[in-house]
mmCIF file of C-alpha atoms in Angstrom:
data_model
loop_
_atom_site.group_PDB
_atom_site.id
_atom_site.type_symbol
_atom_site.label_atom_id
_atom_site.label_comp_id
_atom_site.label_asym_id
_atom_site.label_seq_id
_atom_site.Cartn_x
_atom_site.Cartn_y
_atom_site.Cartn_z
ATOM 1 C CA MET J 1 -33.263 5.919 -56.094
ATOM 2 C CA PRO J 2 -30.042 3.822 -56.318
ATOM 3 C CA ASP J 3 -30.213 0.297 -54.945
ATOM 4 C CA SER J 4 -28.139 -0.934 -52.001
ATOM 5 C CA GLY J 5 -25.512 -2.329 -54.302
ATOM 6 C CA ASP J 6 -24.606 1.256 -55.401
ATOM 7 C CA ARG J 7 -23.586 2.237 -51.870
ATOM 8 C CA PRO J 8 -20.404 0.467 -50.680
ATOM 9 C CA LEU J 9 -20.466 -0.722 -47.094
ATOM 10 C CA TRP J 10 -17.181 0.976 -46.349
ATOM 11 C CA ARG J 11 -18.771 4.389 -46.938
ATOM 12 C CA THR J 12 -21.181 3.712 -44.087
ATOM 13 C CA ILE J 13 -18.403 2.402 -41.855
ATOM 14 C CA LEU J 14 -16.234 5.506 -42.470
ATOM 15 C CA THR J 15 -18.878 7.920 -41.254
ATOM 16 C CA PRO J 16 -17.900 9.577 -37.957
ATOM 17 C CA ARG J 17 -20.727 7.896 -36.073
ATOM 18 C CA TRP J 18 -19.915 4.317 -37.026
ATOM 19 C CA SER J 19 -16.144 4.804 -36.946
ATOM 20 C CA GLY J 20 -16.419 6.083 -33.379
ATOM 21 C CA LEU J 21 -18.630 3.181 -32.374
ATOM 22 C CA LEU J 22 -16.134 0.762 -33.956
ATOM 23 C CA VAL J 23 -13.306 2.167 -31.841
ATOM 24 C CA LEU J 24 -15.470 1.822 -28.722
ATOM 25 C CA ALA J 25 -16.488 -1.759 -29.618
ATOM 26 C CA LEU J 26 -12.860 -2.736 -30.231
ATOM 27 C CA ALA J 27 -11.824 -1.260 -26.877
ATOM 28 C CA ILE J 28 -14.575 -3.129 -25.012
ATOM 29 C CA ALA J 29 -13.808 -6.391 -26.853
ATOM 30 C CA GLY J 30 -10.105 -5.952 -26.081
ATOM 31 C CA VAL J 31 -10.743 -5.576 -22.349
ATOM 32 C CA MET J 32 -13.001 -8.641 -22.379
ATOM 33 C CA SER J 33 -10.367 -10.665 -24.229
ATOM 34 C CA VAL J 34 -7.733 -9.722 -21.653
ATOM 35 C CA MET J 35 -10.099 -10.786 -18.873
ATOM 36 C CA GLY J 36 -10.511 -14.163 -20.586
ATOM 37 C CA VAL J 37 -6.739 -14.632 -20.787
ATOM 38 C CA TRP J 38 -6.434 -13.714 -17.105
ATOM 39 C CA GLN J 39 -9.040 -16.319 -16.107
ATOM 40 C CA LEU J 40 -7.157 -18.924 -18.149
ATOM 41 C CA GLY J 41 -3.993 -18.019 -16.265
ATOM 42 C CA VAL J 42 -5.794 -18.497 -12.948
ATOM 43 C CA TYR J 43 -6.835 -21.976 -14.092
ATOM 44 C CA ARG J 44 -3.294 -22.889 -15.098
ATOM 45 C CA SER J 45 -2.059 -21.910 -11.631
ATOM 46 C CA LYS J 46 -4.305 -24.630 -10.190
ATOM 47 C CA THR J 47 -3.275 -27.476 -12.472
ATOM 48 C CA ALA J 48 -1.162 -30.497 -11.612
ATOM 49 C CA ASP J 49 1.838 -28.906 -13.358
ATOM 50 C CA ALA J 50 1.710 -25.978 -10.970
ATOM 51 C CA THR J 51 1.437 -28.359 -8.027
ATOM 52 C CA ALA J 52 4.438 -30.355 -9.275
ATOM 53 C CA HIS J 53 6.425 -27.145 -9.641
ATOM 54 C CA ARG J 54 5.711 -26.240 -6.017
ATOM 55 C CA ALA J 55 6.775 -29.721 -4.911
ATOM 56 C CA GLN J 56 10.150 -29.296 -6.639
ATOM 57 C CA ALA J 57 10.956 -26.066 -4.822
ATOM 58 C CA ALA J 58 13.458 -26.065 -1.989
ATOM 59 C CA PRO J 59 11.902 -26.620 1.451
ATOM 60 C CA VAL J 60 11.042 -23.557 3.517
ATOM 61 C CA ALA J 61 9.947 -23.099 7.115
ATOM 62 C CA LEU J 62 6.275 -23.929 7.578
ATOM 63 C CA GLN J 63 5.635 -20.638 9.375
ATOM 64 C CA SER J 64 6.864 -18.677 6.324
ATOM 65 C CA LEU J 65 4.039 -20.027 4.117
ATOM 66 C CA PHE J 66 1.070 -19.109 6.290
ATOM 67 C CA SER J 67 0.229 -18.490 9.922
ATOM 68 C CA ILE J 68 -1.616 -20.731 12.312
ATOM 69 C CA ASP J 69 -4.509 -18.251 12.300
ATOM 70 C CA GLU J 70 -5.071 -18.690 8.525
ATOM 71 C CA GLY J 71 -6.731 -21.412 6.531
ATOM 72 C CA LEU J 72 -4.510 -23.505 4.278
ATOM 73 C CA PRO J 73 -3.800 -21.449 1.113
ATOM 74 C CA SER J 74 -3.572 -23.222 -2.246
ATOM 75 C CA LYS J 75 -0.012 -21.951 -2.726
ATOM 76 C CA ALA J 76 1.106 -24.031 0.283
ATOM 77 C CA VAL J 77 -0.374 -27.372 -0.845
ATOM 78 C CA SER J 78 2.371 -29.821 -1.905
ATOM 79 C CA ARG J 79 5.121 -27.444 -0.754
ATOM 80 C CA ARG J 80 8.072 -29.040 0.992
ATOM 81 C CA VAL J 81 8.627 -27.512 4.411
ATOM 82 C CA THR J 82 10.859 -27.781 7.439
ATOM 83 C CA VAL J 83 9.467 -28.167 10.945
ATOM 84 C CA ASP J 84 11.559 -27.416 14.039
ATOM 85 C CA GLY J 85 9.984 -28.130 17.404
ATOM 86 C CA THR J 86 9.313 -30.750 20.054
ATOM 87 C CA TRP J 87 7.197 -33.881 19.815
ATOM 88 C CA GLY J 88 3.860 -33.332 21.525
ATOM 89 C CA PRO J 89 2.192 -35.479 24.198
ATOM 90 C CA ALA J 90 1.896 -39.169 23.373
ATOM 91 C CA ALA J 91 -1.783 -39.030 24.337
ATOM 92 C CA ASP J 92 -2.423 -36.657 21.399
ATOM 93 C CA GLN J 93 -1.154 -39.107 18.773
ATOM 94 C CA VAL J 94 -3.859 -40.467 16.442
ATOM 95 C CA PHE J 95 -4.114 -43.231 13.838
ATOM 96 C CA ILE J 96 -5.802 -43.096 10.442
ATOM 97 C CA ALA J 97 -7.339 -46.446 9.491
ATOM 98 C CA ASP J 98 -7.524 -48.292 6.148
ATOM 99 C CA ARG J 99 -4.199 -47.101 4.717
ATOM 100 C CA SER J 100 -2.479 -49.330 2.207
ATOM 101 C CA GLN J 101 1.276 -49.832 1.975
ATOM 102 C CA ASP J 102 2.842 -52.413 -0.354
ATOM 103 C CA SER J 103 -0.549 -54.122 -0.741
ATOM 104 C CA ARG J 104 -0.909 -54.390 3.040
ATOM 105 C CA ASN J 105 -3.632 -52.671 5.012
ATOM 106 C CA GLY J 106 -2.672 -50.700 8.093
ATOM 107 C CA PHE J 107 -2.653 -47.281 9.739
ATOM 108 C CA TRP J 108 -1.020 -43.904 9.348
ATOM 109 C CA VAL J 109 0.592 -42.591 12.532
ATOM 110 C CA VAL J 110 -0.077 -38.882 13.107
ATOM 111 C CA SER J 111 1.812 -37.109 15.894
ATOM 112 C CA PRO J 112 1.842 -33.445 16.945
ATOM 113 C CA VAL J 113 5.000 -31.354 16.842
ATOM 114 C CA LYS J 114 4.819 -28.435 19.271
ATOM 115 C CA LEU J 115 6.194 -25.242 17.697
ATOM 116 C CA SER J 116 5.546 -23.274 20.890
ATOM 117 C CA ASP J 117 3.625 -23.722 24.103
ATOM 118 C CA SER J 118 0.363 -22.943 22.322
ATOM 119 C CA ASP J 119 0.949 -23.924 18.664
ATOM 120 C CA ALA J 120 1.548 -27.242 16.899
ATOM 121 C CA VAL J 121 1.398 -28.975 13.532
ATOM 122 C CA MET J 122 0.193 -32.535 12.968
ATOM 123 C CA VAL J 123 2.807 -34.734 11.246
ATOM 124 C CA VAL J 124 2.084 -37.976 9.382
ATOM 125 C CA ARG J 125 5.102 -39.950 10.588
ATOM 126 C CA GLY J 126 4.420 -43.027 8.442
ATOM 127 C CA TRP J 127 2.616 -46.365 8.199
ATOM 128 C CA VAL J 128 2.334 -49.239 10.677
ATOM 129 C CA PRO J 129 0.518 -52.571 10.293
ATOM 130 C CA SER J 130 -1.301 -52.151 13.644
ATOM 131 C CA VAL J 131 -1.729 -49.585 16.383
ATOM 132 C CA THR J 132 0.116 -51.897 18.790
ATOM 133 C CA ASP J 133 3.209 -52.184 16.585
ATOM 134 C CA ALA J 134 6.440 -51.101 18.257
ATOM 135 C CA ALA J 135 7.016 -48.468 15.572
ATOM 136 C CA ALA J 136 3.743 -46.802 16.529
ATOM 137 C CA LYS J 137 5.136 -45.667 19.899
ATOM 138 C CA ALA J 138 4.984 -41.881 20.181
ATOM 139 C CA PRO J 139 8.422 -40.184 20.060
ATOM 140 C CA THR J 140 9.615 -37.576 22.542
ATOM 141 C CA GLY J 141 12.103 -34.735 22.633
ATOM 142 C CA PRO J 142 13.167 -32.089 20.111
ATOM 143 C CA VAL J 143 12.834 -32.788 16.396
ATOM 144 C CA GLN J 144 13.796 -31.258 13.076
ATOM 145 C CA LEU J 145 12.088 -32.753 10.044
ATOM 146 C CA THR J 146 11.335 -32.151 6.384
ATOM 147 C CA GLY J 147 8.007 -33.019 4.818
ATOM 148 C CA THR J 148 5.234 -32.109 2.373
ATOM 149 C CA VAL J 149 2.160 -30.041 3.179
ATOM 150 C CA ILE J 150 -1.185 -31.716 2.462
ATOM 151 C CA ALA J 151 -4.782 -30.683 3.092
ATOM 152 C CA SER J 152 -7.475 -32.343 5.178
ATOM 153 C CA GLU J 153 -9.541 -35.080 3.568
ATOM 154 C CA ALA J 154 -13.208 -34.507 2.800
ATOM 155 C CA GLU J 155 -14.718 -37.424 4.735
ATOM 156 C CA ASP J 156 -16.012 -36.536 8.186
ATOM 157 C CA SER J 157 -14.631 -38.566 11.117
ATOM 158 C CA SER J 158 -16.209 -36.764 14.047
ATOM 159 C CA ASP J 159 -17.999 -39.912 15.221
ATOM 160 C CA ASP J 160 -14.694 -41.805 15.320
ATOM 161 C CA ALA J 161 -13.151 -39.166 17.578
ATOM 162 C CA ALA J 162 -15.784 -39.857 20.216
ATOM 163 C CA LYS J 163 -14.746 -43.529 20.311
ATOM 164 C CA GLY J 164 -10.969 -43.216 20.527
ATOM 165 C CA ARG J 165 -7.806 -42.267 18.678
ATOM 166 C CA VAL J 166 -8.405 -44.315 15.511
ATOM 167 C CA LEU J 167 -9.991 -42.126 12.830
ATOM 168 C CA SER J 168 -11.326 -42.974 9.389
ATOM 169 C CA SER J 169 -10.043 -39.813 7.685
ATOM 170 C CA LEU J 170 -7.295 -37.249 7.979
ATOM 171 C CA ARG J 171 -9.084 -34.085 9.094
ATOM 172 C CA ILE J 172 -7.897 -31.099 11.096
ATOM 173 C CA PRO J 173 -11.502 -30.114 12.084
ATOM 174 C CA THR J 174 -11.722 -33.447 13.905
ATOM 175 C CA ILE J 175 -8.307 -33.300 15.547
ATOM 176 C CA VAL J 176 -8.687 -29.780 16.941
ATOM 177 C CA HIS J 177 -11.252 -31.156 19.375
ATOM 178 C CA LEU J 178 -8.807 -33.783 20.630
ATOM 179 C CA VAL J 179 -6.010 -31.447 21.734
ATOM 180 C CA ASP J 180 -5.834 -28.421 24.021
ATOM 181 C CA TYR J 181 -3.586 -26.238 21.832
ATOM 182 C CA ARG J 182 -3.872 -24.621 18.409
ATOM 183 C CA VAL J 183 -2.892 -26.596 15.307
ATOM 184 C CA TYR J 184 -2.141 -25.554 11.752
ATOM 185 C CA ASP J 185 -4.876 -26.100 9.158
ATOM 186 C CA ALA J 186 -2.677 -28.634 7.352
ATOM 187 C CA PHE J 187 -0.734 -31.864 7.786
ATOM 188 C CA VAL J 188 2.938 -32.432 7.044
ATOM 189 C CA VAL J 189 3.849 -35.839 5.620
ATOM 190 C CA GLN J 190 7.289 -36.606 7.026
ATOM 191 C CA GLU J 191 10.091 -37.340 4.550
ATOM 192 C CA SER J 192 13.190 -37.230 6.738
ATOM 193 C CA VAL J 193 14.179 -36.467 10.320
ATOM 194 C CA SER J 194 17.319 -34.769 11.539
ATOM 195 C CA GLY J 195 18.915 -35.617 14.866
ATOM 196 C CA ARG J 196 17.583 -38.444 17.012
ATOM 197 C CA VAL J 197 15.432 -40.817 14.949
ATOM 198 C CA PRO J 198 13.036 -43.126 16.816
ATOM 199 C CA SER J 199 13.764 -46.815 16.317
ATOM 200 C CA PRO J 200 11.886 -48.736 15.177
ATOM 201 C CA ALA J 201 10.121 -46.068 13.111
ATOM 202 C CA PRO J 202 6.967 -46.192 10.955
ATOM 203 C CA THR J 203 7.437 -46.828 7.240
ATOM 204 C CA VAL J 204 7.719 -43.520 5.403
ATOM 205 C CA VAL J 205 4.741 -42.847 3.118
ATOM 206 C CA GLN J 206 4.392 -40.752 -0.010
ATOM 207 C CA ALA J 207 2.343 -37.583 0.232
ATOM 208 C CA PRO J 208 -0.969 -38.130 -1.574
ATOM 209 C CA PRO J 209 -1.666 -35.914 -4.601
ATOM 210 C CA PRO J 210 -3.959 -32.944 -3.957
ATOM 211 C CA PRO J 211 -7.621 -33.466 -4.799
ATOM 212 C CA THR J 212 -8.903 -32.267 -8.165
ATOM 213 C CA ASP J 213 -9.635 -28.571 -7.959
ATOM 214 C CA HIS J 214 -13.102 -28.364 -9.512
ATOM 215 C CA ALA J 215 -13.116 -24.672 -8.754
ATOM 216 C CA GLY J 216 -10.419 -24.288 -11.405
ATOM 217 C CA LEU J 217 -12.824 -25.554 -14.062
ATOM 218 C CA ARG J 218 -15.005 -22.539 -13.376
ATOM 219 C CA ASN J 219 -12.115 -20.314 -14.435
ATOM 220 C CA ILE J 220 -12.148 -21.956 -17.877
ATOM 221 C CA ALA J 221 -15.888 -21.284 -18.146
ATOM 222 C CA TYR J 222 -15.331 -17.661 -17.137
ATOM 223 C CA ALA J 223 -12.597 -17.306 -19.775
ATOM 224 C CA PHE J 224 -14.893 -18.530 -22.556
ATOM 225 C CA GLN J 225 -17.668 -16.254 -21.289
ATOM 226 C CA TRP J 226 -15.445 -13.203 -21.613
ATOM 227 C CA TRP J 227 -14.397 -14.201 -25.144
ATOM 228 C CA ILE J 228 -18.018 -14.798 -26.172
ATOM 229 C CA PHE J 229 -18.964 -11.361 -24.824
ATOM 230 C CA ALA J 230 -16.110 -9.818 -26.843
ATOM 231 C CA ALA J 231 -17.279 -11.516 -30.050
ATOM 232 C CA PHE J 232 -20.886 -10.508 -29.355
ATOM 233 C CA THR J 233 -19.864 -6.857 -28.961
ATOM 234 C CA LEU J 234 -18.248 -6.823 -32.416
ATOM 235 C CA TRP J 235 -21.160 -8.750 -33.929
ATOM 236 C CA MET J 236 -23.639 -6.221 -32.565
ATOM 237 C CA TRP J 237 -21.634 -3.358 -34.079
ATOM 238 C CA GLY J 238 -21.620 -5.099 -37.479
ATOM 239 C CA ARG J 239 -25.353 -5.783 -37.276
ATOM 240 C CA MET J 240 -26.087 -2.136 -36.477
ATOM 241 C CA VAL J 241 -23.965 -0.948 -39.421
ATOM 242 C CA LEU J 242 -25.797 -3.237 -41.853
ATOM 243 C CA ASP J 243 -29.169 -2.078 -40.526
ATOM 244 C CA ALA J 244 -28.127 1.562 -40.914
ATOM 245 C CA ARG J 245 -26.993 0.945 -44.495
ATOM 246 C CA ARG J 246 -30.268 -0.749 -45.425
ATOM 247 C CA SER J 247 -32.365 2.052 -43.899
ATOM 248 C CA VAL J 248 -30.586 4.595 -46.122
ATOM 249 C CA ASP J 249 -30.498 2.614 -49.356
ATOM 250 C CA GLU J 250 -33.916 0.920 -49.448
ATOM 251 C CA PRO J 251 -36.371 2.629 -51.896
ATOM 252 C CA ASP J 252 -39.754 3.848 -50.682
ATOM 253 C CA ASP J 253 -42.293 1.105 -51.333
ATOM 254 C CA GLU J 254 -45.324 3.437 -51.106
ATOM 255 C CA PRO J 255 -46.314 5.022 -54.530
ATOM 256 C CA ALA J 256 -46.524 8.808 -54.481
ATOM 257 C CA ASP J 257 -49.765 10.604 -55.383
ATOM 258 C CA ALA J 258 -50.012 11.640 -59.022
ATOM 259 C CA GLY J 259 -48.751 15.157 -59.627
ATOM 260 C CA PRO J 260 -50.231 17.875 -61.851
ATOM 261 C CA ASP J 261 -48.200 16.804 -64.867
ATOM 262 C CA GLU J 262 -49.554 13.268 -64.646
ATOM 263 C CA ARG J 263 -53.127 14.597 -64.525
ATOM 264 C CA ALA J 264 -52.428 16.798 -67.555
ATOM 265 C CA ASP J 265 -51.320 13.763 -69.561
ATOM 266 C CA ALA J 266 -54.550 11.910 -68.878
ATOM 267 C CA GLY J 267 -56.892 11.455 -71.855
ATOM 268 C CA PRO J 268 -60.514 12.734 -72.138
ATOM 269 C CA GLY J 269 -61.871 9.362 -71.070
ATOM 270 C CA ASP J 270 -59.710 9.320 -68.024
ATOM 271 C CA ARG J 271 -60.798 12.844 -67.042
ATOM 272 C CA ALA J 272 -64.432 11.868 -67.507
ATOM 273 C CA GLU J 273 -63.974 8.889 -65.261
ATOM 274 C CA GLU J 274 -62.340 11.102 -62.643
ATOM 275 C CA SER J 275 -65.308 13.504 -62.873
ATOM 276 C CA VAL J 276 -67.789 10.708 -62.421
ATOM 277 C CA GLU J 277 -65.913 9.221 -59.517
ATOM 278 C CA SER J 278 -65.540 12.565 -57.793
ATOM 279 C CA SER J 279 -69.223 13.562 -58.110
ATOM 280 C CA GLY J 280 -70.623 10.157 -57.375
ATOM 281 C CA THR J 281 -73.697 10.876 -59.663
ATOM 282 C CA VAL J 282 -74.408 10.668 -63.405
ATOM 283 C CA SER J 283 -76.816 13.170 -65.197
ATOM 284 C CA ALA J 284 -79.681 11.728 -67.156
#
């Protein structure tokens, strides 16, 4: 029996069975690799570079990004938008506490802009040092403005809403209970105003960067999972080929029973011993 070294591995691989399985393994690994690349692309769409790219785009009408019946989509965060409407009731204006501007602590002024009789968007008009400052007075009349879309903050401020119009965080879920019309699930940080500009006006603030999207990190994990599965598929095929080669080439370890020729070659003493062993008795 030839040893395993006399049988090249490629001869096993080129058999129809293992060649077919190799094609199947390569196809499966290829699909898994593509899935990994796709997950990596999803992650890249959520990075700061993608957000910066959206911020550099020309402003579009807020209503063209998403409707008031939808939640804020990720594609709309940090987009520059235009808002055309009428300033809402002064009683619906709110203030967000503990906001810093030029190393001074103060408040953000948030006012509604009515887009229709039933719909509105909350606009961060700017910063004031106190809620009694002259610039904090709510504006009236029609308005056209440009600003940046931002999402609600995570901190809950429901308890603050029960005490008045000064809130600790910027949250649409809190504000919806303070007004009697529908509002968009987003804020617009005002950059500029066309037409009549209130004077004095709050100090314009920069839109805060979007929070870190931890969900995007899961996409990286998914990408590596797909690539590991692809490598494992090819490894399993290689392991099966090696096992098949060894099962064919390994010699039989069990000795065969002696044949007639071997018994013929045995000497007289050997035959006598066989006779004694077979009978189990010795004559006197």
